[in-house]
CSV table of C-alpha atoms and ligand atoms in Angstrom, one decimal:
chain,number,residue,atom,x,y,z
A,1,MET,CA,164.6,98.9,100.1
A,2,LYS,CA,162.4,102.0,99.5
A,3,ALA,CA,159.6,103.5,101.5
A,4,LEU,CA,157.2,106.4,100.8
A,5,ALA,CA,156.9,108.9,103.6
A,6,LEU,CA,154.0,111.2,103.9
A,7,ILE,CA,155.4,114.6,104.8
A,8,SER,CA,153.1,117.5,106.0
A,9,GLY,CA,155.8,119.9,107.1
A,10,GLY,CA,155.0,119.2,110.8
A,11,LEU,CA,157.6,117.7,113.0
A,12,ASP,CA,156.1,114.3,113.5
A,13,SER,CA,156.2,113.3,109.8
A,14,LEU,CA,159.8,114.5,109.5
A,15,LEU,CA,160.9,112.5,112.5
A,16,ALA,CA,159.2,109.4,111.3
A,17,ALA,CA,160.8,109.6,107.9
A,18,ARG,CA,164.2,110.3,109.5
A,19,LEU,CA,163.9,107.3,111.8
A,20,ILE,CA,163.3,105.0,108.9
A,21,GLU,CA,166.1,106.6,106.8
A,22,GLU,CA,168.5,106.0,109.7
A,23,GLN,CA,167.8,102.3,109.3
A,24,GLY,CA,169.2,102.3,105.8
A,25,VAL,CA,165.9,102.5,103.9
A,26,ARG,CA,165.7,104.9,101.0
A,27,VAL,CA,162.8,107.3,101.9
A,28,ILE,CA,160.8,109.0,99.2
A,29,PRO,CA,159.1,112.1,100.7
A,30,ILE,CA,155.6,112.8,99.4
A,31,ASN,CA,153.5,115.9,100.2
A,32,PHE,CA,149.8,115.8,99.3
A,33,LEU,CA,148.4,119.3,98.5
A,34,ILE,CA,144.9,120.3,99.5
A,35,PRO,CA,143.6,123.9,99.2
A,36,PHE,CA,143.4,124.2,103.0
A,37,CYS,CA,147.1,123.8,103.6
A,38,HIS,CA,149.6,126.6,104.1
A,39,ASN,CA,152.1,124.6,102.1
A,40,LYS,CA,150.2,125.0,98.9
A,41,LYS,CA,151.9,128.2,97.8
A,42,ALA,CA,155.2,126.3,97.5
A,43,ALA,CA,153.7,124.4,94.6
A,44,SER,CA,154.7,127.4,92.5
A,45,GLY,CA,158.2,125.9,92.5
A,46,VAL,CA,159.6,128.2,95.2
A,47,ASN,CA,162.0,126.3,97.4
A,48,SER,CA,160.0,126.4,100.6
A,49,GLY,CA,161.1,125.3,104.1
A,50,LEU,CA,159.3,122.0,103.4
A,51,ASP,CA,161.4,121.4,100.3
A,52,ARG,CA,164.6,122.1,102.3
A,53,ILE,CA,163.6,119.7,105.0
A,54,ALA,CA,162.7,117.0,102.5
A,55,ASP,CA,165.9,117.6,100.7
A,56,SER,CA,167.7,116.9,104.0
A,57,LEU,CA,166.2,113.4,103.8
A,58,GLY,CA,168.3,113.0,100.7
A,59,GLN,CA,165.4,112.8,98.2
A,60,GLY,CA,163.5,115.6,96.3
A,61,LEU,CA,160.0,116.2,97.7
A,62,LYS,CA,157.2,114.9,95.5
A,63,ARG,CA,154.1,117.2,95.6
A,64,ILE,CA,150.8,115.7,94.6
A,65,ASP,CA,147.7,117.9,94.2
A,66,ILE,CA,144.6,116.1,95.4
A,67,SER,CA,142.5,119.3,95.8
A,68,SER,CA,139.6,118.2,93.5
A,69,GLU,CA,139.2,114.8,95.2
A,70,PHE,CA,139.5,116.4,98.6
A,71,ILE,CA,136.8,119.0,97.9
A,72,GLY,CA,134.5,116.2,96.8
A,73,LEU,CA,134.7,114.4,100.1
A,74,LEU,CA,134.1,117.6,102.1
A,75,GLU,CA,130.4,117.7,101.3
A,76,LYS,CA,129.7,114.4,103.1
A,77,PRO,CA,132.8,112.7,104.6
A,78,ARG,CA,132.0,109.1,105.4
A,79,TYR,CA,133.6,109.3,108.8
A,80,GLY,CA,132.5,112.8,109.7
A,81,PHE,CA,134.3,115.9,110.9
A,82,GLY,CA,136.5,116.6,113.9
A,83,SER,CA,135.8,119.6,116.1
A,84,ASN,CA,135.8,121.9,113.1
A,85,MET,CA,135.5,121.2,109.4
A,86,ASN,CA,138.4,118.7,109.4
A,87,PRO,CA,137.4,115.3,108.0
A,88,CYS,CA,140.7,113.8,109.3
A,89,ILE,CA,139.8,110.1,108.9
A,90,ASP,CA,138.6,110.5,105.3
A,91,CYS,CA,141.5,112.8,104.5
A,92,LYS,CA,144.0,110.2,105.7
A,93,ILE,CA,142.3,107.4,103.9
A,94,LEU,CA,142.4,109.5,100.7
A,95,MET,CA,146.1,110.4,101.0
A,96,LEU,CA,147.1,106.8,101.9
A,97,THR,CA,145.1,105.3,99.1
A,98,LYS,CA,147.0,107.6,96.8
A,99,ALA,CA,150.2,106.6,98.4
A,100,LYS,CA,149.4,103.0,97.8
A,101,GLU,CA,148.8,103.7,94.1
A,102,LEU,CA,152.2,105.3,93.9
A,103,MET,CA,154.1,102.5,95.6
A,104,GLY,CA,154.4,100.4,92.5
A,105,GLU,CA,155.3,103.3,90.3
A,106,LEU,CA,158.1,104.4,92.7
A,107,GLY,CA,159.3,100.9,93.7
A,108,ALA,CA,158.4,101.4,97.3
A,109,SER,CA,157.7,98.4,99.6
A,110,PHE,CA,155.8,100.2,102.4
A,111,VAL,CA,154.5,103.6,103.6
A,112,VAL,CA,155.6,105.7,106.6
A,113,THR,CA,153.6,108.3,108.5
A,114,GLY,CA,154.2,110.5,111.5
A,115,GLU,CA,151.0,109.5,113.3
A,116,VAL,CA,151.3,109.3,117.1
A,117,LEU,CA,148.9,107.1,119.0
A,118,GLY,CA,146.4,109.2,121.1
A,119,GLN,CA,147.7,112.5,119.8
A,120,ARG,CA,144.5,113.6,118.1
A,121,PRO,CA,141.1,112.6,119.4
A,122,MET,CA,139.5,111.9,116.1
A,123,SER,CA,142.0,110.1,113.9
A,124,GLN,CA,144.8,108.8,116.1
A,125,HIS,CA,143.2,106.5,118.6
A,126,LYS,CA,143.9,102.8,118.0
A,127,GLN,CA,140.6,102.0,116.3
A,128,ALA,CA,140.9,104.9,113.9
A,129,LEU,CA,144.5,104.0,113.0
A,130,GLY,CA,143.4,100.5,112.2
A,131,LEU,CA,140.4,101.7,110.1
A,132,ILE,CA,142.6,104.1,108.1
A,133,GLU,CA,145.1,101.3,107.4
A,134,LYS,CA,142.4,98.9,106.3
A,135,LYS,CA,140.4,101.4,104.2
A,136,SER,CA,143.5,102.6,102.3
A,137,GLY,CA,144.4,99.1,101.4
A,138,LEU,CA,147.7,99.2,103.3
A,139,GLU,CA,147.1,96.5,105.8
A,140,GLY,CA,150.5,95.5,107.2
A,141,LEU,CA,152.3,98.0,105.0
A,142,LEU,CA,151.7,101.2,107.0
A,143,LEU,CA,154.5,101.8,109.4
A,144,ARG,CA,154.1,104.5,112.1
A,145,PRO,CA,157.6,104.6,113.5
A,146,LEU,CA,156.9,107.1,116.4
A,147,SER,CA,154.4,104.7,118.0
A,148,ALA,CA,155.3,101.4,116.4
A,149,LYS,CA,156.1,99.6,119.6
A,150,LEU,CA,152.5,100.3,120.8
A,151,LEU,CA,150.9,99.0,117.6
A,152,LEU,CA,150.7,95.6,115.8
A,153,GLU,CA,153.9,94.5,114.1
A,154,THR,CA,153.9,95.4,110.4
A,155,LEU,CA,155.3,93.5,107.5
A,156,PRO,CA,158.5,95.7,107.3
A,157,GLU,CA,159.2,94.8,111.0
A,158,LYS,CA,158.3,91.1,110.6
A,159,GLU,CA,160.5,90.8,107.5
A,160,GLY,CA,163.4,92.6,109.1
A,161,TRP,CA,163.4,95.5,106.6
A,162,VAL,CA,163.4,97.7,109.6
A,163,ASN,CA,164.4,96.8,113.2
A,164,ARG,CA,161.4,97.2,115.5
A,165,GLU,CA,163.7,97.6,118.5
A,166,LYS,CA,164.9,100.9,117.1
A,167,LEU,CA,161.3,102.2,116.6
A,168,LEU,CA,159.5,104.3,119.3
A,169,ASN,CA,156.6,104.2,121.7
A,170,PHE,CA,155.4,107.8,121.7
A,171,SER,CA,151.8,108.4,122.7
A,172,GLY,CA,149.5,111.2,123.7
A,173,ARG,CA,149.5,114.9,123.2
A,174,THR,CA,152.8,115.8,124.8
A,175,ARG,CA,155.4,117.2,122.3
A,176,ARG,CA,158.4,116.8,124.6
A,177,PRO,CA,159.7,113.5,123.2
A,178,GLN,CA,159.4,114.8,119.6
A,179,ILE,CA,161.3,118.0,120.5
A,180,GLU,CA,164.0,116.0,122.2
A,181,LEU,CA,164.3,113.8,119.1
A,182,ALA,CA,164.4,116.8,116.8
A,183,ASN,CA,167.2,118.2,118.9
A,184,LYS,CA,169.1,114.9,118.6
A,185,PHE,CA,168.7,115.0,114.8
A,186,LYS,CA,169.5,118.7,114.8
A,187,MET,CA,166.3,119.5,113.0
A,188,LYS,CA,165.1,123.1,113.3
A,189,ASP,CA,163.1,124.2,110.2
A,190,TYR,CA,159.7,122.6,110.9
A,191,GLN,CA,156.1,123.9,111.1
A,192,ASN,CA,153.5,123.6,113.8
A,193,PRO,CA,152.3,120.1,114.6
A,194,ALA,CA,149.1,120.2,112.5
A,195,GLY,CA,151.1,121.4,109.5
A,196,GLY,CA,148.8,124.4,109.2
A,197,CYS,CA,145.5,122.9,108.1
A,198,LEU,CA,142.9,125.7,107.9
A,199,LEU,CA,140.1,123.1,108.4
A,200,THR,CA,141.0,123.0,112.1
A,201,ASP,CA,140.4,126.8,112.4
A,202,PRO,CA,136.9,127.7,113.8
A,203,GLN,CA,136.5,130.9,111.8
A,204,PHE,CA,137.6,129.4,108.6
A,205,SER,CA,135.3,126.4,109.2
A,206,ARG,CA,132.3,128.8,109.7
A,207,ARG,CA,133.0,130.3,106.3
A,208,LEU,CA,133.4,127.0,104.7
A,209,LYS,CA,130.1,125.7,106.1
A,210,ASP,CA,128.4,128.7,104.6
A,211,LEU,CA,129.9,127.9,101.2
A,212,ILE,CA,128.8,124.3,101.4
A,213,ARG,CA,125.3,125.3,102.6
A,214,HIS,CA,125.0,127.5,99.5
A,215,ARG,CA,126.4,124.9,97.1
A,216,GLN,CA,129.2,127.2,96.2
A,217,LEU,CA,132.1,124.9,97.0
A,218,GLY,CA,134.8,125.3,94.4
A,219,LEU,CA,138.5,126.2,94.3
A,220,GLU,CA,138.0,129.9,93.5
A,221,ASN,CA,135.6,130.4,96.3
A,222,ILE,CA,137.8,128.5,98.8
A,223,GLU,CA,140.7,130.8,98.0
A,224,LEU,CA,138.5,133.8,98.8
A,225,LEU,CA,137.8,132.3,102.3
A,226,LYS,CA,141.4,132.8,103.3
A,227,LEU,CA,141.1,136.6,103.0
A,228,GLY,CA,139.2,139.5,104.5
A,229,ARG,CA,135.8,139.9,106.3
A,230,HIS,CA,133.0,137.9,104.9
A,231,PHE,CA,129.3,138.9,104.5
A,232,ARG,CA,126.5,136.7,103.2
A,233,LEU,CA,124.1,139.1,101.5
A,234,THR,CA,121.7,136.6,99.9
A,235,ASP,CA,121.8,132.9,99.0
A,236,GLN,CA,123.4,134.0,95.7
A,237,ALA,CA,125.6,136.9,96.8
A,238,LYS,CA,128.4,137.6,99.2
A,239,LEU,CA,130.8,140.4,99.9
A,240,VAL,CA,134.4,140.1,101.0
A,241,VAL,CA,136.1,143.2,102.6
A,242,GLY,CA,139.9,143.5,102.6
A,243,ARG,CA,141.4,144.2,106.0
A,244,ASP,CA,144.6,145.9,104.8
A,245,GLU,CA,146.5,146.8,101.7
A,246,LYS,CA,147.9,143.4,101.2
A,247,GLU,CA,144.5,141.7,101.4
A,248,ASP,CA,143.1,144.4,99.0
A,249,ASN,CA,145.7,143.5,96.4
A,250,GLU,CA,145.1,139.8,97.0
A,251,LEU,CA,141.3,140.3,96.5
A,252,LEU,CA,142.0,142.1,93.3
A,253,ALA,CA,144.1,139.2,92.1
A,254,LEU,CA,141.2,136.8,92.9
A,255,THR,CA,138.5,138.6,90.9
A,256,LYS,CA,136.9,136.8,88.0
A,257,ASP,CA,134.4,137.8,85.4
A,258,LYS,CA,131.1,139.0,86.7
A,259,ASP,CA,132.5,139.8,90.1
A,260,TYR,CA,131.9,143.4,91.5
A,261,LEU,CA,134.6,145.6,93.0
A,262,PHE,CA,133.7,148.3,95.4
A,263,MET,CA,136.2,151.0,96.4
A,264,PRO,CA,136.1,154.3,98.2
A,265,PRO,CA,136.7,157.5,96.2
A,266,LEU,CA,140.3,158.5,95.8
A,267,GLU,CA,140.4,161.1,98.5
A,268,VAL,CA,139.1,158.6,101.2
A,269,ALA,CA,141.1,155.7,102.7
A,270,GLY,CA,139.2,152.5,102.8
A,271,PRO,CA,139.1,148.8,101.7
A,272,THR,CA,138.7,147.1,98.4
A,273,CYS,CA,135.6,144.9,98.5
A,274,LEU,CA,134.8,142.0,96.2
A,275,GLY,CA,131.2,141.1,95.5
A,276,ARG,CA,130.5,137.7,94.0
A,277,GLY,CA,127.1,136.5,92.8
A,278,GLU,CA,123.9,138.2,91.7
A,279,PHE,CA,123.6,141.9,92.7
A,280,SER,CA,120.3,143.8,92.2
A,281,ARG,CA,120.4,147.6,92.6
A,282,GLU,CA,119.3,147.2,96.2
A,283,LEU,CA,122.1,144.8,96.9
A,284,LEU,CA,124.7,147.1,95.3
A,285,GLU,CA,123.6,149.7,97.7
A,286,LEU,CA,123.8,147.3,100.6
A,287,ALA,CA,127.4,146.3,99.5
A,288,GLY,CA,128.3,150.0,99.2
A,289,SER,CA,127.0,150.7,102.7
A,290,ILE,CA,129.2,147.9,104.1
A,291,ALA,CA,132.2,149.2,102.2
A,292,CYS,CA,131.4,152.7,103.5
A,293,ARG,CA,131.3,151.4,107.1
A,294,TYR,CA,135.0,150.4,106.8
A,295,CYS,CA,136.1,153.7,105.2
A,296,ASP,CA,138.0,156.3,107.1
A,297,SER,CA,135.6,159.3,106.8
A,298,LYS,CA,134.3,160.2,110.2
A,299,ALA,CA,133.7,163.9,109.3
A,300,ASN,CA,131.1,163.0,106.7
A,301,PRO,CA,130.0,159.4,106.9
A,302,ALA,CA,127.8,159.6,103.8
A,303,MET,CA,129.9,159.1,100.7
A,304,THR,CA,130.1,158.0,97.1
A,305,ILE,CA,131.4,154.4,96.7
A,306,VAL,CA,132.9,153.5,93.3
A,307,TYR,CA,132.0,150.1,91.8
A,308,LYS,CA,132.5,148.2,88.6
A,309,ARG,CA,131.7,144.8,87.3
A,310,ILE,CA,134.6,142.8,86.0
A,311,PRO,CA,135.8,142.9,83.2
A,312,GLU,CA,134.1,146.2,82.4
A,313,GLN,CA,136.3,149.2,82.8
A,314,GLN,CA,133.4,151.7,83.3
A,315,GLU,CA,133.2,152.8,87.0
A,316,ARG,CA,129.9,153.7,88.5
A,317,MET,CA,129.0,155.6,91.6
A,318,ILE,CA,126.6,154.9,94.4
A,319,GLU,CA,125.6,157.3,97.2
A,320,VAL,CA,125.5,155.5,100.5
A,321,ARG,CA,125.7,155.9,104.3
A,322,PRO,CA,127.5,153.4,106.5
A,323,ILE,CA,125.5,150.4,107.5
A,324,GLU,CA,124.3,150.3,111.1
A,325,GLU,CA,126.3,147.9,113.3
A,326,ASP,CA,123.3,145.8,114.3
A,327,LYS,CA,122.4,145.3,110.7
A,328,LEU,CA,126.0,144.6,109.7
A,329,ARG,CA,126.2,141.8,112.3
A,330,THR,CA,123.3,139.9,110.7
A,331,PHE,CA,125.3,139.5,107.4
A,332,ARG,CA,128.7,138.6,109.0
A,333,ILE,CA,129.8,135.0,108.4
B,401,SF4,S1,144.2,118.3,109.9
B,401,SF4,FE1,143.6,118.7,107.8
B,401,SF4,S2,145.3,117.8,106.6
B,401,SF4,FE2,145.4,116.9,108.6
B,401,SF4,S3,144.3,115.0,108.5
B,401,SF4,FE3,142.9,116.6,109.3
B,401,SF4,S4,141.9,117.3,107.4
B,401,SF4,FE4,143.7,116.2,106.7
């Protein structure tokens, strides 16, 4: 008997998979990648904590990138957003629909998740759990071992593929029972409960809303949202200011053709700034004055900012003064 287990890296999904494995079911761990998840970097093949944990289940972790479908649903999720830009119900339906498609290919008879009844207001109350199960086409085949005793009996329980008596009745937001169970299983290497989804972060959500409003939602622009300070200059142009050397280097790595780079002159310490979109002469000066605001040049605030347009090598100069704080705030996202 085989089951697919959705693994986010958070403790609940790992415990759920482990409980089913303990009952002699072969568990195939699946991690769906979206561009808002801190786990994404591990797709490069680096053996992450998540891989190690999944390996402890006895099976290699299967990573499946659903970024483009996920971005599509962000513009207008059928079941709306949570308290930030997290469309949790649509997200779960998408992942579980994909899991259902994989069941045949991988020879699995049912799907396991770490959802806990009442843990999250939007997507884990009884009605939402039922809706997610129905809309993903997994009616009767979706087992939530951590709360199974509080939910309707599923086919795996009815058929005796798993013993319902050995499943649990966790509910609500407390983490204590999960921590106790993790200790019993000697599990240590797990992430925070939400698995690190940036869509639950208010600041990130504000930036994402701005992208959607300006019809600029795409993978490259989403990656930029994870770095720096963001300024909306016009409907067509924005500026991202690095906050430290690491971010400056990451911004450099994310530049693409037609982007602008703004930097202080060599003798002044200051950030790398990336401008994306249409920049008139006036806008170049505005971007330069924002870059200047973050440079370390108190003695002489007016300065020359160096800029160039990618992929041109030619550097140009612009004479600017730092933007006033009141004006700066009007551009901040
Ligand atoms: S928190 Fe993020 S990853 Fe988790 S269900 Fe919601 S949208 Fe999906």
